[in-house]
Short mmCIF file of C-alpha atoms in Angstrom, two decimals:
data_model
loop_
_atom_site.label_atom_id
_atom_site.label_comp_id
_atom_site.label_asym_id
_atom_site.label_seq_id
_atom_site.Cartn_x
_atom_site.Cartn_y
_atom_site.Cartn_z
CA MET A 1329 12.04 -1.51 24.44
CA LEU A 1330 11.50 -4.88 22.88
CA ASN A 1331 12.98 -6.40 19.77
CA ASN A 1332 10.66 -8.71 17.96
CA THR A 1333 12.40 -11.34 15.94
CA VAL A 1334 10.21 -13.60 13.94
CA ALA A 1335 11.80 -16.93 13.13
CA LEU A 1336 10.54 -18.34 9.93
CA LEU A 1337 11.17 -21.94 10.75
CA GLY A 1338 8.73 -23.76 12.92
CA ASP A 1339 6.23 -20.94 13.24
CA GLY A 1340 3.46 -23.47 12.95
CA ALA A 1341 1.82 -21.88 9.90
CA PRO A 1342 2.39 -23.78 6.67
CA PRO A 1343 2.45 -21.56 3.61
CA ALA A 1344 -0.48 -21.56 1.29
CA VAL A 1345 0.10 -23.25 -2.05
CA GLY A 1346 0.54 -20.78 -4.88
CA ASP A 1347 2.87 -18.27 -6.48
CA TYR A 1348 2.36 -15.62 -3.80
CA GLU A 1349 2.93 -17.01 -0.35
CA SER A 1350 2.83 -15.62 3.14
CA ILE A 1351 6.17 -16.20 4.84
CA ALA A 1352 5.69 -14.55 8.25
CA THR A 1353 3.68 -11.89 10.03
CA THR A 1354 4.18 -10.01 13.25
CA VAL A 1355 1.79 -7.70 15.06
CA VAL A 1356 3.23 -5.46 17.74
CA GLY A 1357 1.85 -6.07 21.20
CA ALA A 1358 1.32 -3.85 24.19
CA GLY A 1359 4.43 -1.86 25.03
CA GLY A 1360 5.48 -1.43 21.44
CA SER A 1361 8.59 -2.68 19.71
CA ALA A 1362 11.77 -0.94 18.64
CA THR A 1363 12.66 -3.32 15.82
CA ILE A 1364 10.88 -5.84 13.66
CA THR A 1365 13.06 -8.48 12.05
CA PHE A 1366 12.31 -11.24 9.60
CA SER A 1367 15.15 -13.72 9.71
CA GLY A 1368 15.94 -17.04 8.08
CA ILE A 1369 14.32 -15.95 4.81
CA PRO A 1370 14.56 -18.85 2.36
CA SER A 1371 15.98 -18.24 -1.10
CA THR A 1372 13.26 -20.22 -2.81
CA TYR A 1373 11.26 -17.22 -4.02
CA LYS A 1374 11.98 -14.78 -6.81
CA HIS A 1375 10.91 -11.58 -5.08
CA LEU A 1376 9.70 -10.47 -1.69
CA GLN A 1377 6.93 -8.11 -0.70
CA VAL A 1378 6.41 -6.56 2.71
CA ARG A 1379 3.01 -5.10 3.55
CA ILE A 1380 2.95 -2.81 6.57
CA LEU A 1381 0.38 -0.90 8.56
CA ALA A 1382 2.24 0.83 11.37
CA GLN A 1383 2.62 3.81 13.61
CA ASN A 1384 5.76 5.36 15.02
CA GLY A 1385 5.92 6.32 18.63
CA ASN A 1386 7.16 9.81 17.91
CA ALA A 1387 6.78 12.55 15.34
CA ASN A 1388 9.01 10.77 12.86
CA LYS A 1389 7.23 9.25 9.88
CA ASN A 1390 10.26 7.48 8.44
CA LEU A 1391 10.60 3.75 8.35
CA SER A 1392 14.15 2.41 8.22
CA MET A 1393 14.86 -0.88 6.45
CA GLN A 1394 18.12 -2.78 6.59
CA PHE A 1395 19.21 -6.12 5.20
CA ASN A 1396 21.31 -8.92 6.71
CA SER A 1397 22.12 -6.76 9.75
CA ASP A 1398 24.11 -4.39 7.56
CA THR A 1399 24.14 -1.06 9.38
CA ALA A 1400 26.89 0.48 7.25
CA THR A 1401 26.33 3.16 4.62
CA ASN A 1402 25.73 0.69 1.84
CA TYR A 1403 22.32 1.99 0.87
CA SER A 1404 20.98 4.73 -1.38
CA ARG A 1405 17.49 5.99 -2.09
CA HIS A 1406 15.36 8.31 -4.17
CA LEU A 1407 12.03 9.67 -3.08
CA LEU A 1408 9.12 11.38 -4.79
CA TYR A 1409 6.64 12.54 -2.24
CA GLY A 1410 3.64 14.72 -1.73
CA THR A 1411 2.87 16.65 1.43
CA GLY A 1412 -0.63 17.67 0.44
CA ALA A 1413 0.70 21.07 -0.53
CA SER A 1414 3.88 20.35 -2.45
CA ALA A 1415 5.33 17.64 -4.66
CA LEU A 1416 8.96 17.15 -3.72
CA ALA A 1417 11.91 14.91 -4.42
CA ALA A 1418 14.88 13.80 -2.37
CA ALA A 1419 17.88 11.55 -2.75
CA ASP A 1420 20.63 10.15 -0.60
CA ALA A 1421 23.59 8.45 -2.18
CA THR A 1422 25.29 6.90 0.82
CA VAL A 1423 23.16 6.14 3.81
CA ALA A 1424 22.71 3.45 6.38
CA ASN A 1425 19.24 2.28 5.41
CA ALA A 1426 16.62 2.04 2.70
CA ASP A 1427 13.52 3.99 3.45
CA ALA A 1428 9.75 4.19 3.33
CA TYR A 1429 7.16 6.26 5.16
CA ILE A 1430 4.44 5.25 7.58
CA SER A 1431 2.83 7.47 10.17
CA PRO A 1432 3.95 9.48 13.13
CA SER A 1433 2.22 8.97 16.43
CA GLY A 1434 -1.53 9.50 16.35
CA GLY A 1435 -2.40 7.41 13.33
CA PHE A 1436 -1.41 4.47 11.20
CA GLY A 1437 0.30 4.60 7.85
CA ALA A 1438 0.84 1.97 5.25
CA ALA A 1439 3.75 0.84 3.15
CA ILE A 1440 4.02 -1.78 0.42
CA ILE A 1441 7.63 -2.62 -0.29
CA ASP A 1442 8.84 -4.80 -3.15
CA ILE A 1443 12.31 -6.32 -2.91
CA LEU A 1444 13.20 -7.60 -6.32
CA ASP A 1445 15.47 -10.56 -7.06
CA TYR A 1446 16.41 -10.67 -3.39
CA ALA A 1447 18.30 -13.98 -3.57
CA ASN A 1448 20.37 -13.18 -6.63
CA THR A 1449 24.09 -13.19 -5.80
CA ASN A 1450 25.07 -11.35 -8.99
CA LYS A 1451 23.16 -8.14 -8.40
CA TYR A 1452 22.82 -5.33 -5.93
CA LYS A 1453 19.36 -5.37 -4.40
CA THR A 1454 16.66 -2.93 -5.54
CA THR A 1455 13.58 -1.99 -3.59
CA ARG A 1456 10.55 0.07 -4.37
CA ALA A 1457 7.98 1.35 -1.94
CA LEU A 1458 4.56 2.95 -2.03
CA GLY A 1459 3.48 4.34 1.29
CA GLY A 1460 2.24 7.11 3.44
CA TYR A 1461 -0.39 8.23 5.84
CA ASP A 1462 -3.35 10.56 5.93
CA ALA A 1463 -4.74 12.14 9.08
CA ASN A 1464 -7.53 14.33 7.68
CA GLY A 1465 -5.53 17.51 7.46
CA SER A 1466 -2.01 16.19 7.40
CA GLY A 1467 -0.17 13.38 5.69
CA TRP A 1468 2.40 12.30 3.20
CA ILE A 1469 2.35 10.02 0.14
CA THR A 1470 5.65 8.60 -1.04
CA LEU A 1471 7.12 6.68 -3.92
CA ALA A 1472 10.58 5.44 -3.06
CA SER A 1473 13.27 3.41 -4.73
CA GLY A 1474 16.22 2.03 -2.85
CA SER A 1475 19.41 0.13 -3.36
CA TRP A 1476 21.45 -2.09 -1.09
CA ARG A 1477 24.91 -2.30 -2.57
CA SER A 1478 25.54 -5.93 -1.81
CA THR A 1479 25.39 -9.03 -3.98
CA SER A 1480 24.55 -11.20 -0.99
CA ALA A 1481 21.23 -12.96 -0.96
CA ILE A 1482 18.91 -11.30 1.52
CA THR A 1483 18.26 -13.57 4.47
CA SER A 1484 16.98 -11.02 6.97
CA ILE A 1485 15.12 -7.73 6.90
CA SER A 1486 14.95 -5.36 9.87
CA PHE A 1487 12.63 -2.40 10.34
CA SER A 1488 13.10 0.38 12.85
CA ASN A 1489 12.06 3.99 13.20
CA PHE A 1490 14.97 6.04 14.40
CA GLY A 1491 14.80 5.84 18.14
CA SER A 1492 11.14 5.19 18.86
CA ASN A 1493 8.91 2.18 19.18
CA PHE A 1494 6.44 0.93 16.68
CA ALA A 1495 3.09 1.27 18.40
CA GLN A 1496 0.83 -1.56 19.46
CA TYR A 1497 -1.22 -3.06 16.61
CA SER A 1498 1.42 -2.19 14.02
CA SER A 1499 1.62 -5.11 11.61
CA PHE A 1500 4.36 -6.30 9.29
CA ALA A 1501 3.71 -9.11 6.81
CA LEU A 1502 6.34 -10.72 4.58
CA TYR A 1503 5.36 -12.48 1.37
CA GLY A 1504 7.33 -14.44 -1.20
CA VAL A 1505 6.63 -14.26 -4.91
CA LYS A 1506 7.65 -17.19 -7.08
CA MET B 1016 -7.15 -23.43 3.32
CA PRO B 1017 -7.59 -20.26 1.22
CA LYS B 1018 -4.77 -19.21 -1.03
CA THR B 1019 -2.58 -16.33 0.09
CA TYR B 1020 -3.66 -14.03 -2.75
CA GLU B 1021 -6.95 -14.92 -4.31
CA PRO B 1022 -9.81 -13.31 -6.18
CA ILE B 1023 -12.89 -12.78 -4.09
CA ALA B 1024 -15.18 -11.45 -6.80
CA THR B 1025 -15.03 -9.87 -10.22
CA THR B 1026 -17.46 -7.80 -12.25
CA THR B 1027 -17.44 -6.92 -15.92
CA LEU B 1028 -20.08 -4.39 -16.83
CA GLY B 1029 -22.51 -5.27 -19.60
CA SER B 1030 -23.83 -1.74 -19.68
CA SER B 1031 -22.89 1.59 -18.13
CA GLN B 1032 -23.28 1.71 -14.39
CA THR B 1033 -22.90 4.32 -11.69
CA THR B 1034 -21.73 2.16 -8.80
CA VAL B 1035 -19.94 -1.15 -8.48
CA THR B 1036 -20.28 -2.79 -5.08
CA PHE B 1037 -18.58 -5.73 -3.44
CA SER B 1038 -20.66 -6.68 -0.42
CA SER B 1039 -20.47 -9.28 2.33
CA VAL B 1040 -16.71 -9.24 2.12
CA SER B 1041 -15.31 -11.99 4.31
CA GLY B 1042 -13.19 -10.89 7.26
CA SER B 1043 -10.83 -13.81 6.84
CA TYR B 1044 -8.17 -11.98 4.84
CA THR B 1045 -5.61 -9.42 5.98
CA ASP B 1046 -5.61 -6.92 3.12
CA LEU B 1047 -7.89 -6.30 0.17
CA VAL B 1048 -6.72 -5.26 -3.28
CA LEU B 1049 -9.21 -3.73 -5.68
CA VAL B 1050 -8.10 -3.70 -9.30
CA ALA B 1051 -10.20 -1.65 -11.67
CA SER B 1052 -9.78 -1.21 -15.42
CA PHE B 1053 -12.49 1.07 -16.65
CA SER B 1054 -13.55 3.94 -18.81
CA LEU B 1055 -15.67 6.98 -18.08
CA ALA B 1056 -17.42 8.96 -20.75
CA ASN B 1057 -15.98 12.07 -19.16
CA SER B 1058 -12.89 11.41 -17.05
CA VAL B 1059 -12.75 14.93 -15.71
CA TYR B 1060 -15.01 13.56 -13.01
CA GLN B 1061 -13.60 11.45 -10.25
CA PRO B 1062 -14.35 7.87 -9.27
CA ILE B 1063 -15.08 7.58 -5.57
CA LEU B 1064 -14.10 4.78 -3.18
CA ARG B 1065 -16.35 4.14 -0.18
CA PHE B 1066 -16.67 1.55 2.55
CA ASN B 1067 -19.70 0.01 4.26
CA SER B 1068 -22.04 2.32 2.34
CA ASP B 1069 -20.78 5.27 4.37
CA THR B 1070 -21.49 8.49 2.48
CA GLY B 1071 -20.73 10.73 5.44
CA SER B 1072 -17.80 13.16 5.60
CA ASN B 1073 -15.58 10.50 7.08
CA TYR B 1074 -12.91 10.25 4.41
CA SER B 1075 -9.73 12.12 3.55
CA ALA B 1076 -6.74 11.69 1.26
CA THR B 1077 -3.30 12.98 0.39
CA ALA B 1078 -2.32 12.64 -3.26
CA LEU B 1079 0.65 13.06 -5.57
CA SER B 1080 0.08 13.55 -9.29
CA GLY B 1081 2.03 14.18 -12.43
CA ASN B 1082 0.47 15.25 -15.71
CA GLY B 1083 3.48 15.24 -17.97
CA SER B 1084 4.45 18.83 -17.34
CA SER B 1085 4.26 19.28 -13.60
CA ALA B 1086 3.97 17.37 -10.34
CA VAL B 1087 1.53 18.46 -7.67
CA SER B 1088 0.31 17.28 -4.32
CA SER B 1089 -3.18 17.79 -3.01
CA ARG B 1090 -5.18 17.10 0.11
CA HIS B 1091 -8.85 16.41 0.63
CA THR B 1092 -10.40 16.49 4.08
CA ASN B 1093 -13.82 15.59 5.42
CA GLN B 1094 -14.92 14.12 2.12
CA ASN B 1095 -17.78 11.71 1.48
CA GLY B 1096 -15.39 9.23 -0.14
CA ILE B 1097 -11.82 8.74 -1.30
CA TYR B 1098 -11.60 10.55 -4.61
CA VAL B 1099 -8.94 10.16 -7.26
CA ASN B 1100 -8.08 12.82 -9.77
CA PRO B 1101 -8.42 11.20 -13.18
CA GLY B 1102 -6.80 14.08 -15.00
CA ALA B 1103 -8.22 16.70 -17.26
CA GLY B 1104 -8.87 14.46 -20.21
CA THR B 1105 -12.14 14.58 -22.01
CA GLY B 1106 -12.85 10.92 -21.63
CA SER B 1107 -11.37 7.48 -21.85
CA THR B 1108 -12.05 4.34 -23.80
CA LEU B 1109 -11.61 0.69 -23.08
CA ALA B 1110 -8.84 0.67 -25.65
CA GLN B 1111 -6.96 2.92 -23.23
CA PRO B 1112 -8.63 2.32 -19.90
CA LEU B 1113 -8.11 4.04 -16.61
CA ILE B 1114 -6.36 1.75 -14.13
CA TRP B 1115 -6.92 2.00 -10.38
CA ILE B 1116 -5.28 -0.35 -7.87
CA CYS B 1117 -6.38 0.15 -4.27
CA ASN B 1118 -4.64 -1.61 -1.39
CA ILE B 1119 -6.97 -1.61 1.59
CA MET B 1120 -4.79 -2.50 4.53
CA ASN B 1121 -5.88 -4.58 7.56
CA TYR B 1122 -9.45 -3.97 6.54
CA ALA B 1123 -11.05 -6.35 9.03
CA ASN B 1124 -9.45 -5.07 12.21
CA THR B 1125 -11.71 -3.22 14.64
CA THR B 1126 -8.97 -1.20 16.33
CA THR B 1127 -7.68 1.26 13.76
CA TYR B 1128 -9.08 3.62 11.15
CA LYS B 1129 -8.78 2.17 7.67
CA THR B 1130 -5.98 3.17 5.31
CA ALA B 1131 -5.86 2.59 1.57
CA VAL B 1132 -2.79 3.21 -0.59
CA ASN B 1133 -3.64 3.57 -4.23
CA ARG B 1134 -2.12 3.95 -7.65
CA PHE B 1135 -4.10 5.44 -10.51
CA ASN B 1136 -3.02 5.60 -14.13
CA ASN B 1137 -4.53 7.43 -17.05
CA ALA B 1138 -2.07 7.00 -19.88
CA GLY B 1139 -3.78 9.88 -21.60
CA ASN B 1140 -2.78 12.49 -19.09
CA ILE B 1141 -1.99 11.60 -15.48
CA VAL B 1142 -0.24 9.30 -13.03
CA ASN B 1143 -1.32 9.40 -9.42
CA ALA B 1144 -0.38 7.93 -6.05
CA GLU B 1145 -2.62 8.45 -3.07
CA VAL B 1146 -3.17 7.46 0.54
CA GLY B 1147 -6.72 7.61 1.82
CA LEU B 1148 -8.26 7.30 5.26
CA TRP B 1149 -11.69 6.19 6.38
CA ARG B 1150 -12.19 7.39 9.92
CA ASN B 1151 -13.97 4.35 11.20
CA THR B 1152 -12.72 1.38 13.21
CA ALA B 1153 -15.39 -0.97 11.90
CA ALA B 1154 -14.33 -3.93 9.82
CA ILE B 1155 -14.91 -3.29 6.13
CA THR B 1156 -17.62 -5.55 4.75
CA THR B 1157 -18.59 -3.55 1.66
CA VAL B 1158 -16.37 -1.85 -0.91
CA SER B 1159 -17.90 0.36 -3.58
CA LEU B 1160 -16.65 2.46 -6.47
CA THR B 1161 -18.96 5.21 -7.66
CA ALA B 1162 -18.64 7.30 -10.78
CA GLU B 1163 -19.05 10.94 -9.82
CA SER B 1164 -22.14 12.65 -11.14
CA GLY B 1165 -21.51 14.04 -14.60
CA SER B 1166 -18.88 11.46 -15.50
CA GLY B 1167 -21.18 9.43 -17.69
CA ASP B 1168 -20.79 6.42 -15.40
CA PHE B 1169 -18.47 3.46 -15.70
CA GLN B 1170 -18.79 2.27 -19.27
CA SER B 1171 -19.75 -1.19 -20.53
CA GLY B 1172 -16.78 -3.53 -20.55
CA SER B 1173 -15.17 -2.00 -17.47
CA THR B 1174 -13.81 -4.65 -15.10
CA PHE B 1175 -13.47 -4.63 -11.34
CA THR B 1176 -11.85 -7.40 -9.29
CA LEU B 1177 -11.50 -7.65 -5.54
CA TYR B 1178 -8.65 -9.79 -4.18
CA GLY B 1179 -7.92 -10.93 -0.68
CA ILE B 1180 -4.42 -11.30 0.75
CA LEU B 1181 -4.00 -13.57 3.72
CA ALA B 1182 -1.04 -13.14 6.03
CA ALA B 1183 0.38 -16.01 8.00
#
């Protein structure tokens, strides 16, 4: 399994001028990737947004998100989700990752994740996510809010999917909002 | 160099209209975002999102809705477009428009089916989140919104803007 780490310095792509800027993008190649990491995130933006179109390599539709390599149970989350048959809610007070949903193997799902005030050293970090997948007879749609109980500025974001690879052509794009 | 997030085209209706179409969409962006603020004479009927003029049964969606008293989830398979449930209101006005934001992800790639994640708001009676699928690997070059028959069409003053987001 491969770990893809995208360094933000010297990637050769200057950001576009404006209040919403592309910071880095990675597209998974042949063979898949176990983890996607954006590192060296500058603190010059106000908020971050991650836009994802991805597929897990197994039946799991969860997308795990962690900050600054923190793998401890410093996260919490609330979910409102629809299965196509039922509207449900879930919450976890002390977990090891924030969460969104993409797609299990066989299709691609999307997630748009906002990380608000990510560089503020006086606040815990709050995330919100809209995501899900549809496979013409199955699927999930999810609204999620998350918290990372740390006042550290976020300098890295890692995505993984609980023991499987992200499939080829999965894409992760990080944007900064001024 | 194009901006990262920029408007591609915008339309404000001068009279009621059944369909709003953005055609010849450049493939140079990564995602598209369609922002619509509109009214329907009868919002019981659903606006319909379609790509590349495809009216075949090549669309599906999974939705989550709340109407102020209950939350439900629904599924639509083998549809002729991505529909959104506008709620059971009797109509809307531009003073309180319906808002639909559609994120069309990696629209220009020719490898995967196309996924759109959408939020719909009708302050009168519903909030909705939805993920839709167009089972086609073709790059999207046309995006259209159609008012379902019986809805009274999109009313004059409704606005529709298509944005492009460019990833590094």
